[in-house]
Tab-separated table of C-alpha atoms in Angstrom:
chain	number	residue	atom	x	y	z
A	82	MET	CA	1.259	78.736	69.586
A	83	SER	CA	-0.875	78.323	66.448
A	84	GLY	CA	-1.932	80.794	63.864
A	85	VAL	CA	-1.153	81.548	60.296
A	86	LEU	CA	1.255	84.263	58.782
A	87	THR	CA	0.754	85.120	55.118
A	88	VAL	CA	3.800	86.695	53.154
A	89	VAL	CA	2.816	88.289	49.848
A	90	GLY	CA	4.443	90.002	46.930
A	91	LEU	CA	2.783	93.191	45.640
A	92	GLY	CA	4.749	93.194	42.337
A	93	PRO	CA	7.110	96.122	41.418
A	94	GLY	CA	4.618	98.979	41.633
A	95	ASN	CA	1.594	98.922	39.448
A	96	ASP	CA	-1.396	97.505	41.297
A	97	ALA	CA	-2.621	95.913	37.945
A	98	GLN	CA	0.281	93.366	38.621
A	99	ILE	CA	-0.829	92.412	42.023
A	100	THR	CA	-2.452	88.839	41.845
A	101	PRO	CA	-5.940	88.230	42.852
A	102	GLU	CA	-4.765	85.723	45.502
A	103	VAL	CA	-2.823	88.498	47.211
A	104	THR	CA	-5.511	90.998	46.927
A	105	ALA	CA	-7.851	88.377	48.635
A	106	ALA	CA	-5.408	87.913	51.424
A	107	LEU	CA	-5.129	91.703	51.949
A	108	ALA	CA	-8.911	91.907	52.110
A	109	LYS	CA	-9.245	89.470	54.887
A	110	ALA	CA	-6.039	90.702	56.826
A	111	THR	CA	-6.517	92.371	60.363
A	112	ASP	CA	-2.770	93.494	60.282
A	113	VAL	CA	-0.350	94.465	57.439
A	114	VAL	CA	3.366	94.527	58.295
A	115	GLY	CA	6.158	95.757	56.050
A	116	TYR	CA	8.653	98.306	54.995
A	117	ILE	CA	7.205	101.906	54.883
A	118	PRO	CA	6.855	102.442	51.091
A	119	TYR	CA	5.268	99.063	50.468
A	120	VAL	CA	2.680	99.339	53.349
A	121	LYS	CA	1.851	102.810	51.912
A	122	ARG	CA	0.436	100.949	48.844
A	123	ILE	CA	-2.212	99.245	51.016
A	124	PRO	CA	-5.467	101.152	51.208
A	125	VAL	CA	-6.602	102.147	54.742
A	126	ARG	CA	-9.932	100.464	55.863
A	127	GLU	CA	-11.769	99.807	59.012
A	128	GLY	CA	-10.426	96.723	60.915
A	129	LEU	CA	-7.072	96.872	59.387
A	130	THR	CA	-4.056	98.047	61.258
A	131	LEU	CA	-0.969	99.016	59.154
A	132	HIS	CA	2.474	98.321	60.801
A	133	ALA	CA	5.157	100.258	58.658
A	134	THR	CA	8.772	100.014	59.635
A	135	ASP	CA	12.070	101.217	58.342
A	136	ASN	CA	14.450	99.403	56.287
A	137	ARG	CA	17.095	96.951	57.664
A	138	VAL	CA	14.923	95.796	60.612
A	139	GLU	CA	13.606	92.664	58.750
A	140	LEU	CA	14.073	90.288	61.755
A	141	ASP	CA	12.252	92.671	64.236
A	142	ARG	CA	9.435	92.959	61.698
A	143	ALA	CA	9.217	89.250	61.308
A	144	VAL	CA	9.136	88.648	65.122
A	145	HIS	CA	6.290	91.215	65.301
A	146	ALA	CA	4.314	89.728	62.589
A	147	LEU	CA	4.775	86.009	64.026
A	148	GLU	CA	3.785	87.330	67.582
A	149	MET	CA	0.589	88.789	66.091
A	150	ALA	CA	-0.117	85.738	64.078
A	151	ALA	CA	0.311	83.697	67.370
A	152	ALA	CA	-2.342	85.894	69.066
A	153	GLY	CA	-4.748	84.988	66.482
A	154	ARG	CA	-4.674	87.942	64.209
A	155	ARG	CA	-4.766	87.575	60.424
A	156	VAL	CA	-1.420	89.015	59.545
A	157	VAL	CA	0.027	89.665	56.189
A	158	VAL	CA	3.669	90.761	55.594
A	159	VAL	CA	3.934	92.602	52.309
A	160	SER	CA	7.059	92.721	50.157
A	161	SER	CA	7.758	94.510	46.882
A	162	GLY	CA	7.947	92.231	43.913
A	163	ASP	CA	8.068	88.600	44.877
A	164	PRO	CA	8.490	87.854	48.736
A	165	GLY	CA	10.919	85.024	48.017
A	166	VAL	CA	13.418	87.184	45.915
A	167	PHE	CA	15.554	89.288	48.206
A	168	ALA	CA	12.611	90.076	50.434
A	169	MET	CA	10.719	89.127	53.580
A	170	ALA	CA	10.018	85.285	53.011
A	171	SER	CA	13.647	84.337	53.983
A	172	ALA	CA	13.641	86.694	56.986
A	173	VAL	CA	10.478	85.000	58.291
A	174	PHE	CA	11.991	81.593	58.101
A	175	GLU	CA	15.183	82.836	59.729
A	176	THR	CA	13.120	84.078	62.477
A	177	LEU	CA	11.341	80.858	62.815
A	178	GLU	CA	14.508	78.982	62.982
A	179	LYS	CA	15.860	81.149	65.790
A	180	ASN	CA	12.425	81.113	67.836
A	181	PRO	CA	11.280	77.536	68.090
A	182	ALA	CA	8.285	78.934	70.174
A	183	PHE	CA	6.902	80.101	66.771
A	184	GLY	CA	7.152	76.579	65.266
A	185	SER	CA	3.532	75.734	65.121
A	186	ILE	CA	2.489	78.892	63.091
A	187	GLN	CA	1.635	78.142	59.496
A	188	ILE	CA	3.615	80.189	56.953
A	189	GLU	CA	1.921	80.761	53.726
A	190	ILE	CA	3.918	82.418	50.925
A	191	MET	CA	2.187	84.051	47.910
A	192	PRO	CA	4.400	84.842	44.879
A	193	GLY	CA	4.467	88.027	42.967
A	194	VAL	CA	5.984	89.601	39.824
A	195	THR	CA	9.474	90.257	40.828
A	196	ALA	CA	11.155	93.492	39.558
A	197	MET	CA	13.554	91.799	36.994
A	198	LEU	CA	10.552	90.147	35.257
A	199	ALA	CA	8.544	93.577	35.058
A	200	ALA	CA	11.809	95.316	33.901
A	201	ALA	CA	12.518	92.674	31.339
A	202	ALA	CA	9.022	92.987	29.950
A	203	ARG	CA	9.285	96.694	29.690
A	204	VAL	CA	12.275	96.390	27.271
A	205	GLY	CA	11.608	93.285	25.492
A	206	ALA	CA	12.886	89.810	26.491
A	207	PRO	CA	16.417	90.194	27.775
A	208	LEU	CA	16.044	87.305	30.230
A	209	GLY	CA	14.860	84.853	27.433
A	210	HIS	CA	17.687	82.566	27.925
A	211	ASP	CA	19.517	81.247	31.107
A	212	PHE	CA	20.005	83.958	33.636
A	213	CYS	CA	20.806	84.588	37.277
A	214	ALA	CA	19.824	87.161	40.024
A	215	ILE	CA	22.362	88.639	42.245
A	216	ASN	CA	21.739	91.026	45.109
A	217	LEU	CA	24.798	93.495	44.926
A	218	SER	CA	24.263	94.618	48.674
A	219	ASP	CA	27.052	93.580	50.789
A	220	ASN	CA	25.160	93.995	54.104
A	221	LEU	CA	24.648	90.217	54.434
A	222	LYS	CA	27.493	88.901	52.442
A	223	PRO	CA	31.326	89.820	51.858
A	224	TRP	CA	31.953	91.973	48.696
A	225	ALA	CA	34.402	89.223	47.496
A	226	THR	CA	31.473	86.863	47.134
A	227	VAL	CA	29.600	89.396	45.002
A	228	GLU	CA	32.613	89.856	42.716
A	229	ARG	CA	33.273	86.067	42.461
A	230	ARG	CA	29.634	85.468	41.427
A	231	LEU	CA	29.532	88.233	38.968
A	232	ARG	CA	32.679	86.713	37.261
A	233	LEU	CA	31.370	83.211	37.307
A	234	ALA	CA	27.870	84.357	35.918
A	235	ALA	CA	29.764	86.244	33.100
A	236	GLN	CA	31.919	83.052	32.386
A	237	ALA	CA	28.677	80.975	32.279
A	238	ASP	CA	27.189	83.591	29.813
A	239	PHE	CA	24.066	83.976	32.013
A	240	ALA	CA	22.044	87.141	31.366
A	241	MET	CA	21.914	88.934	34.804
A	242	ALA	CA	19.523	90.695	37.032
A	243	LEU	CA	21.291	92.823	39.668
A	244	TYR	CA	19.167	93.793	42.591
A	245	ASN	CA	20.017	96.565	45.094
A	246	PRO	CA	22.791	97.918	42.900
A	247	ARG	CA	23.515	101.053	44.922
A	248	SER	CA	22.814	102.680	48.248
A	249	ALA	CA	23.946	105.711	50.154
A	250	ALA	CA	25.954	103.473	52.437
A	251	ARG	CA	28.068	101.862	49.555
A	252	PRO	CA	28.106	104.421	46.795
A	253	HIS	CA	31.293	103.277	45.197
A	254	GLN	CA	30.676	99.497	44.688
A	255	PHE	CA	28.618	99.831	41.603
A	256	ALA	CA	31.521	101.436	39.745
A	257	LEU	CA	33.418	98.333	40.585
A	258	VAL	CA	30.547	96.086	39.126
A	259	LEU	CA	30.700	98.051	35.928
A	260	GLU	CA	34.550	97.504	35.828
A	261	ILE	CA	34.095	93.705	36.252
A	262	LEU	CA	31.378	93.716	33.562
A	263	ARG	CA	33.514	95.497	31.139
A	264	GLU	CA	36.386	93.106	31.978
A	265	GLU	CA	34.485	89.891	31.706
A	266	CYS	CA	31.946	90.759	29.083
A	267	GLY	CA	33.480	93.324	26.959
A	268	PRO	CA	32.589	97.015	26.334
A	269	ASP	CA	29.617	96.338	23.974
A	270	ARG	CA	27.566	94.128	26.407
A	271	LEU	CA	24.110	95.577	26.778
A	272	ILE	CA	22.923	97.000	30.131
A	273	VAL	CA	19.433	98.139	31.324
A	274	PHE	CA	18.680	100.376	34.034
A	275	ALA	CA	15.100	100.047	35.139
A	276	ARG	CA	14.161	102.593	37.716
A	277	ALA	CA	10.885	102.442	39.614
A	278	VAL	CA	9.555	100.106	37.002
A	279	THR	CA	5.778	100.305	36.330
A	280	THR	CA	5.343	103.203	38.512
A	281	PRO	CA	4.729	106.910	37.399
A	282	GLU	CA	8.383	107.512	38.135
A	283	GLU	CA	9.584	104.771	35.777
A	284	ARG	CA	12.752	105.568	33.853
A	285	ILE	CA	14.394	102.882	31.734
A	286	THR	CA	17.615	103.302	29.728
A	287	VAL	CA	19.540	100.838	27.644
A	288	MET	CA	23.164	101.176	26.558
A	289	SER	CA	26.473	99.379	26.444
A	290	VAL	CA	28.394	98.719	29.561
A	291	MET	CA	31.111	101.116	28.208
A	292	GLU	CA	28.647	104.017	28.090
A	293	ALA	CA	27.198	103.197	31.572
A	294	ASP	CA	27.972	105.216	34.695
A	295	ALA	CA	27.541	104.301	38.357
A	296	ASP	CA	25.364	107.233	38.919
A	297	MET	CA	22.630	105.501	36.648
A	298	ALA	CA	21.648	103.224	39.388
A	299	ASP	CA	19.992	103.947	42.743
A	300	MET	CA	17.995	102.092	45.462
A	301	ARG	CA	14.872	101.950	43.192
A	302	THR	CA	16.751	100.528	40.209
A	303	VAL	CA	16.928	96.938	39.030
A	304	VAL	CA	19.756	96.474	36.480
A	305	LEU	CA	19.628	93.827	33.728
A	306	VAL	CA	22.733	92.715	31.773
A	307	GLY	CA	22.483	90.811	28.468
A	308	ASN	CA	24.341	87.712	27.635
A	309	ALA	CA	26.670	87.573	24.635
A	310	ALA	CA	23.808	87.140	22.240
A	311	THR	CA	21.461	89.879	23.513
A	312	ARG	CA	20.767	92.322	20.843
A	313	ARG	CA	18.255	95.111	19.787
A	314	VAL	CA	15.496	94.525	17.369
A	315	GLY	CA	13.813	97.876	16.643
A	316	PRO	CA	13.221	99.688	19.972
A	317	TYR	CA	13.422	96.306	21.851
A	318	LEU	CA	16.024	94.281	23.521
A	319	TYR	CA	16.019	90.510	23.263
A	320	THR	CA	18.080	87.335	24.214
A	321	PRO	CA	17.544	84.551	21.659
A	322	ARG	CA	16.353	81.282	23.021
A	323	HIS	CA	19.117	79.343	21.463
A	324	ALA	CA	22.926	79.400	22.284
A	325	GLU	CA	26.173	78.115	20.795
B	210	MET	CA	2.058	97.535	8.790
B	211	SER	CA	0.849	98.777	12.144
B	212	GLY	CA	-0.884	97.129	15.059
B	213	VAL	CA	-0.329	95.925	18.516
B	214	LEU	CA	0.571	92.434	19.685
B	215	THR	CA	0.396	91.636	23.467
B	216	VAL	CA	2.344	88.749	24.888
B	217	VAL	CA	1.109	87.720	28.468
B	218	GLY	CA	1.999	85.301	31.207
B	219	LEU	CA	-0.803	83.169	32.812
B	220	GLY	CA	1.298	82.117	35.854
B	221	PRO	CA	1.986	78.602	36.474
B	222	GLY	CA	-1.610	77.154	36.737
B	223	ASN	CA	-3.838	78.760	39.346
B	224	ASP	CA	-6.032	81.499	37.934
B	225	ALA	CA	-5.710	83.437	41.149
B	226	GLN	CA	-2.179	84.001	40.087
B	227	ILE	CA	-3.157	85.771	36.860
B	228	THR	CA	-2.459	89.575	37.151
B	229	PRO	CA	-5.368	92.021	36.543
B	230	GLU	CA	-3.558	93.681	33.578
B	231	VAL	CA	-3.244	90.157	31.807
B	232	THR	CA	-7.063	89.477	32.584
B	233	ALA	CA	-7.966	92.827	31.044
B	234	ALA	CA	-5.761	92.141	27.949
B	235	LEU	CA	-7.600	88.903	27.436
B	236	ALA	CA	-11.094	90.380	27.890
B	237	LYS	CA	-10.364	92.878	25.188
B	238	ALA	CA	-8.608	90.291	22.731
B	239	THR	CA	-10.199	89.131	19.398
B	240	ASP	CA	-7.709	86.323	19.138
B	241	VAL	CA	-5.582	84.288	21.563
B	242	VAL	CA	-2.614	82.274	20.363
B	243	GLY	CA	-0.507	79.664	22.282
B	244	TYR	CA	0.328	76.209	22.969
B	245	ILE	CA	-2.621	73.849	23.517
B	246	PRO	CA	-2.555	73.505	27.347
B	247	TYR	CA	-2.189	77.269	27.931
B	248	VAL	CA	-4.918	78.164	25.405
B	249	LYS	CA	-7.204	75.766	27.125
B	250	ARG	CA	-7.077	77.962	30.151
B	251	ILE	CA	-8.841	80.868	28.371
B	252	PRO	CA	-12.617	80.912	28.614
B	253	VAL	CA	-14.457	80.677	25.490
B	254	ARG	CA	-16.596	83.786	24.699
B	255	GLU	CA	-18.299	85.419	21.674
B	256	GLY	CA	-15.915	87.483	19.599
B	257	LEU	CA	-12.919	85.578	20.763
B	258	THR	CA	-11.015	83.024	18.558
B	259	LEU	CA	-8.517	80.644	20.129
B	260	HIS	CA	-5.750	79.534	18.055
B	261	ALA	CA	-3.956	76.459	19.880
B	262	THR	CA	-1.056	74.917	18.337
B	263	ASP	CA	1.422	72.071	19.355
B	264	ASN	CA	4.791	72.531	21.162
B	265	ARG	CA	8.014	73.359	19.235
B	266	VAL	CA	6.281	75.560	16.582
B	267	GLU	CA	7.041	78.740	18.513
B	268	LEU	CA	8.139	80.711	15.395
B	269	ASP	CA	5.210	79.701	13.223
B	270	ARG	CA	2.929	80.676	16.048
B	271	ALA	CA	4.725	84.150	16.467
B	272	VAL	CA	4.360	84.798	12.603
B	273	HIS	CA	0.802	83.884	12.769
B	274	ALA	CA	0.170	86.228	15.719
B	275	LEU	CA	2.093	89.051	14.108
B	276	GLU	CA	0.063	88.554	10.867
B	277	MET	CA	-3.140	88.867	12.665
B	278	ALA	CA	-1.995	91.916	14.694
B	279	ALA	CA	-0.952	93.684	11.398
B	280	ALA	CA	-4.408	93.019	10.133
B	281	GLY	CA	-5.759	95.014	13.034
B	282	ARG	CA	-6.932	92.252	15.222
B	283	ARG	CA	-6.329	92.492	19.061
B	284	VAL	CA	-4.050	89.390	19.426
B	285	VAL	CA	-2.891	88.071	22.770
B	286	VAL	CA	-0.156	85.479	22.807
B	287	VAL	CA	-0.229	83.417	26.072
B	288	SER	CA	2.585	81.629	27.859
B	289	SER	CA	2.500	79.749	31.054
B	290	GLY	CA	4.260	81.472	33.962
B	291	ASP	CA	6.139	84.572	32.686
B	292	PRO	CA	6.451	85.180	28.911
B	293	GLY	CA	9.953	86.360	29.053
B	294	VAL	CA	11.276	83.312	30.945
B	295	PHE	CA	11.839	80.354	28.396
B	296	ALA	CA	8.662	81.274	26.735
B	297	MET	CA	7.081	83.147	23.780
B	298	ALA	CA	8.373	86.697	24.225
B	299	SER	CA	11.728	85.868	22.822
B	300	ALA	CA	10.308	83.775	20.084
B	301	VAL	CA	8.279	86.955	18.995
B	302	PHE	CA	11.220	89.120	18.999
B	303	GLU	CA	13.338	86.523	16.915
B	304	THR	CA	10.498	86.558	14.445
B	305	LEU	CA	10.416	90.327	14.282
B	306	GLU	CA	14.133	90.279	13.622
B	307	LYS	CA	13.775	87.824	10.772
B	308	ASN	CA	10.742	89.617	9.247
B	309	PRO	CA	11.336	93.400	9.003
B	310	ALA	CA	8.000	93.800	7.507
B	311	PHE	CA	6.577	93.346	10.971
B	312	GLY	CA	8.790	96.241	12.304
B	313	SER	CA	6.191	98.691	12.964
B	314	ILE	CA	3.943	96.481	15.053
B	315	GLN	CA	4.128	97.464	18.666
B	316	ILE	CA	4.964	94.635	21.098
B	317	GLU	CA	3.619	94.707	24.529
B	318	ILE	CA	4.986	92.309	27.184
B	319	MET	CA	2.944	91.577	30.352
B	320	PRO	CA	4.941	89.770	33.058
B	321	GLY	CA	3.629	86.838	35.105
B	322	VAL	CA	4.380	84.674	37.948
B	323	THR	CA	7.192	82.291	36.605
B	324	ALA	CA	7.149	78.676	37.760
B	325	MET	CA	10.234	78.909	39.938
B	326	LEU	CA	8.800	81.579	42.047
B	327	ALA	CA	5.418	79.703	42.562
B	328	ALA	CA	7.361	76.534	43.301
B	329	ALA	CA	9.669	78.406	45.629
B	330	ALA	CA	6.604	79.886	47.534
B	331	ARG	CA	5.057	76.336	47.958
B	332	VAL	CA	8.138	75.182	49.958
B	333	GLY	CA	9.345	78.240	51.764
B	334	ALA	CA	12.054	80.494	50.384
B	335	PRO	CA	14.664	78.408	48.614
B	336	LEU	CA	15.432	81.314	46.082
B	337	GLY	CA	16.093	83.635	49.003
B	338	HIS	CA	19.678	84.410	48.121
B	339	ASP	CA	21.386	84.759	44.690
B	340	PHE	CA	20.116	82.177	42.326
B	341	CYS	CA	19.974	81.183	38.549
B	342	ALA	CA	17.540	79.771	36.042
B	343	ILE	CA	18.574	77.362	33.570
B	344	ASN	CA	16.512	75.589	30.746
B	345	LEU	CA	17.858	71.982	30.496
B	346	SER	CA	16.355	71.363	27.063
B	347	ASP	CA	19.075	70.977	24.522
B	348	ASN	CA	16.697	71.541	21.504
B	349	LEU	CA	18.160	75.085	21.279
B	350	LYS	CA	21.655	74.814	22.750
B	351	PRO	CA	24.444	72.075	22.846
B	352	TRP	CA	24.318	69.845	25.843
B	353	ALA	CA	27.977	70.926	26.650
B	354	THR	CA	26.723	74.404	27.264
B	355	VAL	CA	24.184	73.027	29.811
B	356	GLU	CA	26.718	71.041	31.729
B	357	ARG	CA	29.318	73.997	31.736
B	358	ARG	CA	26.526	76.327	33.157
B	359	LEU	CA	25.450	73.879	35.963
B	360	ARG	CA	29.171	73.562	36.955
B	361	LEU	CA	29.824	77.324	37.019
B	362	ALA	CA	26.348	77.917	38.893
B	363	ALA	CA	27.391	75.364	41.461
B	364	GLN	CA	30.842	76.969	41.766
B	365	ALA	CA	29.158	80.225	42.222
B	366	ASP	CA	27.088	78.727	44.929
B	367	PHE	CA	23.777	79.937	43.243
B	368	ALA	CA	20.467	78.256	44.153
B	369	MET	CA	19.172	76.953	40.940
B	370	ALA	CA	15.875	76.691	39.125
B	371	LEU	CA	15.941	74.038	36.399
B	372	TYR	CA	13.221	74.400	33.754
B	373	ASN	CA	12.207	71.636	31.276
B	374	PRO	CA	14.230	69.089	33.111
B	375	ARG	CA	13.137	66.069	31.095
B	376	SER	CA	11.090	65.197	27.973
B	377	ALA	CA	10.384	62.081	25.999
B	378	ALA	CA	12.935	63.100	23.377
B	379	ARG	CA	15.815	63.079	25.898
B	380	PRO	CA	14.996	60.834	28.834
B	381	HIS	CA	18.543	60.237	29.980
B	382	GLN	CA	19.890	63.682	30.387
B	383	PHE	CA	18.304	64.480	33.618
B	384	ALA	CA	20.372	61.482	35.156
B	385	LEU	CA	23.497	63.283	34.011
B	386	VAL	CA	22.318	66.533	35.696
B	387	LEU	CA	21.757	64.817	38.951
B	388	GLU	CA	25.455	63.293	38.518
B	389	ILE	CA	26.821	66.713	37.997
B	390	LEU	CA	24.916	68.152	41.077
B	391	ARG	CA	26.281	65.439	43.236
B	392	GLU	CA	29.694	65.855	42.085
B	393	GLU	CA	29.694	69.863	42.270
B	394	CYS	CA	27.390	70.212	45.381
B	395	GLY	CA	27.811	67.209	47.408
B	396	PRO	CA	25.367	64.381	48.382
B	397	ASP	CA	23.339	66.390	50.991
B	398	ARG	CA	22.385	69.294	48.675
B	399	LEU	CA	18.730	69.815	48.835
B	400	ILE	CA	16.548	69.497	45.771
B	401	VAL	CA	12.854	70.214	45.105
B	402	PHE	CA	10.719	68.523	42.433
B	403	ALA	CA	7.674	70.814	42.002
B	404	ARG	CA	5.209	69.277	39.401
B	405	ALA	CA	2.273	71.224	38.065
B	406	VAL	CA	2.710	73.811	40.814
B	407	THR	CA	-0.640	75.444	41.956
B	408	THR	CA	-2.734	72.998	39.907
B	409	PRO	CA	-5.013	70.145	41.323
B	410	GLU	CA	-2.155	67.702	40.168
B	411	GLU	CA	0.462	69.634	42.128
B	412	ARG	CA	2.942	67.171	43.644
B	413	ILE	CA	6.011	68.597	45.507
B	414	THR	CA	8.820	66.593	46.889
B	415	VAL	CA	12.028	67.667	48.830
B	416	MET	CA	15.063	65.426	49.299
B	417	SER	CA	18.855	65.459	48.999
B	418	VAL	CA	20.251	65.086	45.551
B	419	MET	CA	21.718	61.645	46.750
B	420	GLU	CA	18.226	60.498	47.133
B	421	ALA	CA	16.833	62.006	43.916
B	422	ASP	CA	16.124	59.891	40.916
B	423	ALA	CA	15.719	61.188	37.272
B	424	ASP	CA	12.104	59.716	37.100
B	425	MET	CA	11.020	62.222	39.664
B	426	ALA	CA	11.004	64.886	36.917
B	427	ASP	CA	8.837	65.220	33.795
B	428	MET	CA	7.795	67.932	31.485
B	429	ARG	CA	5.453	69.528	33.874
B	430	THR	CA	8.214	69.710	36.664
B	431	VAL	CA	10.426	72.557	37.751
B	432	VAL	CA	13.237	71.734	39.838
B	433	LEU	CA	14.779	73.749	42.417
B	434	VAL	CA	18.374	73.215	43.934
B	435	GLY	CA	19.404	74.859	46.969
B	436	ASN	CA	22.771	76.615	47.695
B	437	ALA	CA	25.072	75.489	50.270
B	438	ALA	CA	23.276	77.064	53.065
B	439	THR	CA	19.802	76.037	52.154
B	440	ARG	CA	18.202	74.154	55.004
B	441	ARG	CA	14.869	72.840	56.461
B	442	VAL	CA	13.112	74.760	59.212
B	443	GLY	CA	10.110	72.672	60.417
B	444	PRO	CA	8.209	71.639	57.158
B	445	TYR	CA	9.758	74.439	55.097
B	446	LEU	CA	12.886	74.977	53.146
B	447	TYR	CA	14.687	78.257	53.024
B	448	THR	CA	17.945	79.861	51.888
B	449	PRO	CA	19.333	82.462	54.341
B	450	ARG	CA	19.725	86.051	52.981
B	451	HIS	CA	23.290	86.069	54.199
B	452	ALA	CA	26.365	84.265	53.003
B	453	GLU	CA	29.978	83.736	53.847
């Protein structure tokens, strides 16, 4: 089986943040595969079939995409943000590993603007010093691992980007995250809730972790947490480039 | 003083990774300000003045840009990659903080594809699980802080992106970084040297930290380090979405 499968990032929502190489890949595609809200962003045109699937079926979606690529179709898998950050690229390689028959299909990954970078840009430069990105979902890892990483990240004084902070299946965990942050970082640490960043529904709020409430995050929110030096300057939030 | 200052990311090198919103901002600019190699990427045109300055003068550069914005010019500060990741956005806010006279200038940040995401895409999906980004330069922080963060990041089992791994001013430090990684992560941990990613001079090598040598990194290299589960599948490198 030969073929090429392209996995692209659409950026967080605003089409003006889709890179030209991704736009060109989409223009040549015969099939676009992805989660429903991301596939909805692709304009319908003759010769293009859209395959939109529900959440949590990443591996089925990857198998389907690889099968079509093996059949000679020009398949593009779409992710929001960057495909390599808590998105479809990893799922495609996992599928490749489990299905050696797909081994000769060439995989091409095209990066995008991931949500944390777009959110950071909207408030200033909170990720201007060393930082980390943690997926808070415990679908794919134990909650204890999430908690341990949060504590070590705080001890390293990383600024943090927290993806998937909250979902209907686990409404209570984000309250625990806020407790850990208050404990490890103190009550005054600055936190940003960036919901639906760069879209018409964008809503961004900045406050201290003491003022933060678990209901402020939902599935469309990326949360940024400053490091010990993160501060406000006018309406902006930034983390200095230097550190003690 | 009023005015608008726009700070943009040009992505790591390939113009096909510059977002349309950045291209539009550059098309309207009267002045472009930045480090020499990044300003060189901007096509010359009538009505546009290019202000290219040397490295390590970020604050002077920011003052100059803010002064021109205050004088009513349409100024764009360019960074490589994303402006909020070890780049000019933080320097602009630092300048704003030190010079309250610039307080009424509006600052607009436009994100870009940062080097670690482009490098990850070229090899597969090594940042597909929780990860951190550390600037290895000790120009702006003590070396002890760098070392402590590396050890905590390894203990948290973050994949890592290491920016500014090596420069002429500090040729020996990256050898220490490799020692720390061998000690904390074991000899088989996978490491990627991605030099000049997406440019014609791109050179990407993947190996174990045991095989790695300090000379493999230079000023144009971003280094990626896998987590404990990062593995090869065919010619690719990926980090599974799940963890113990």
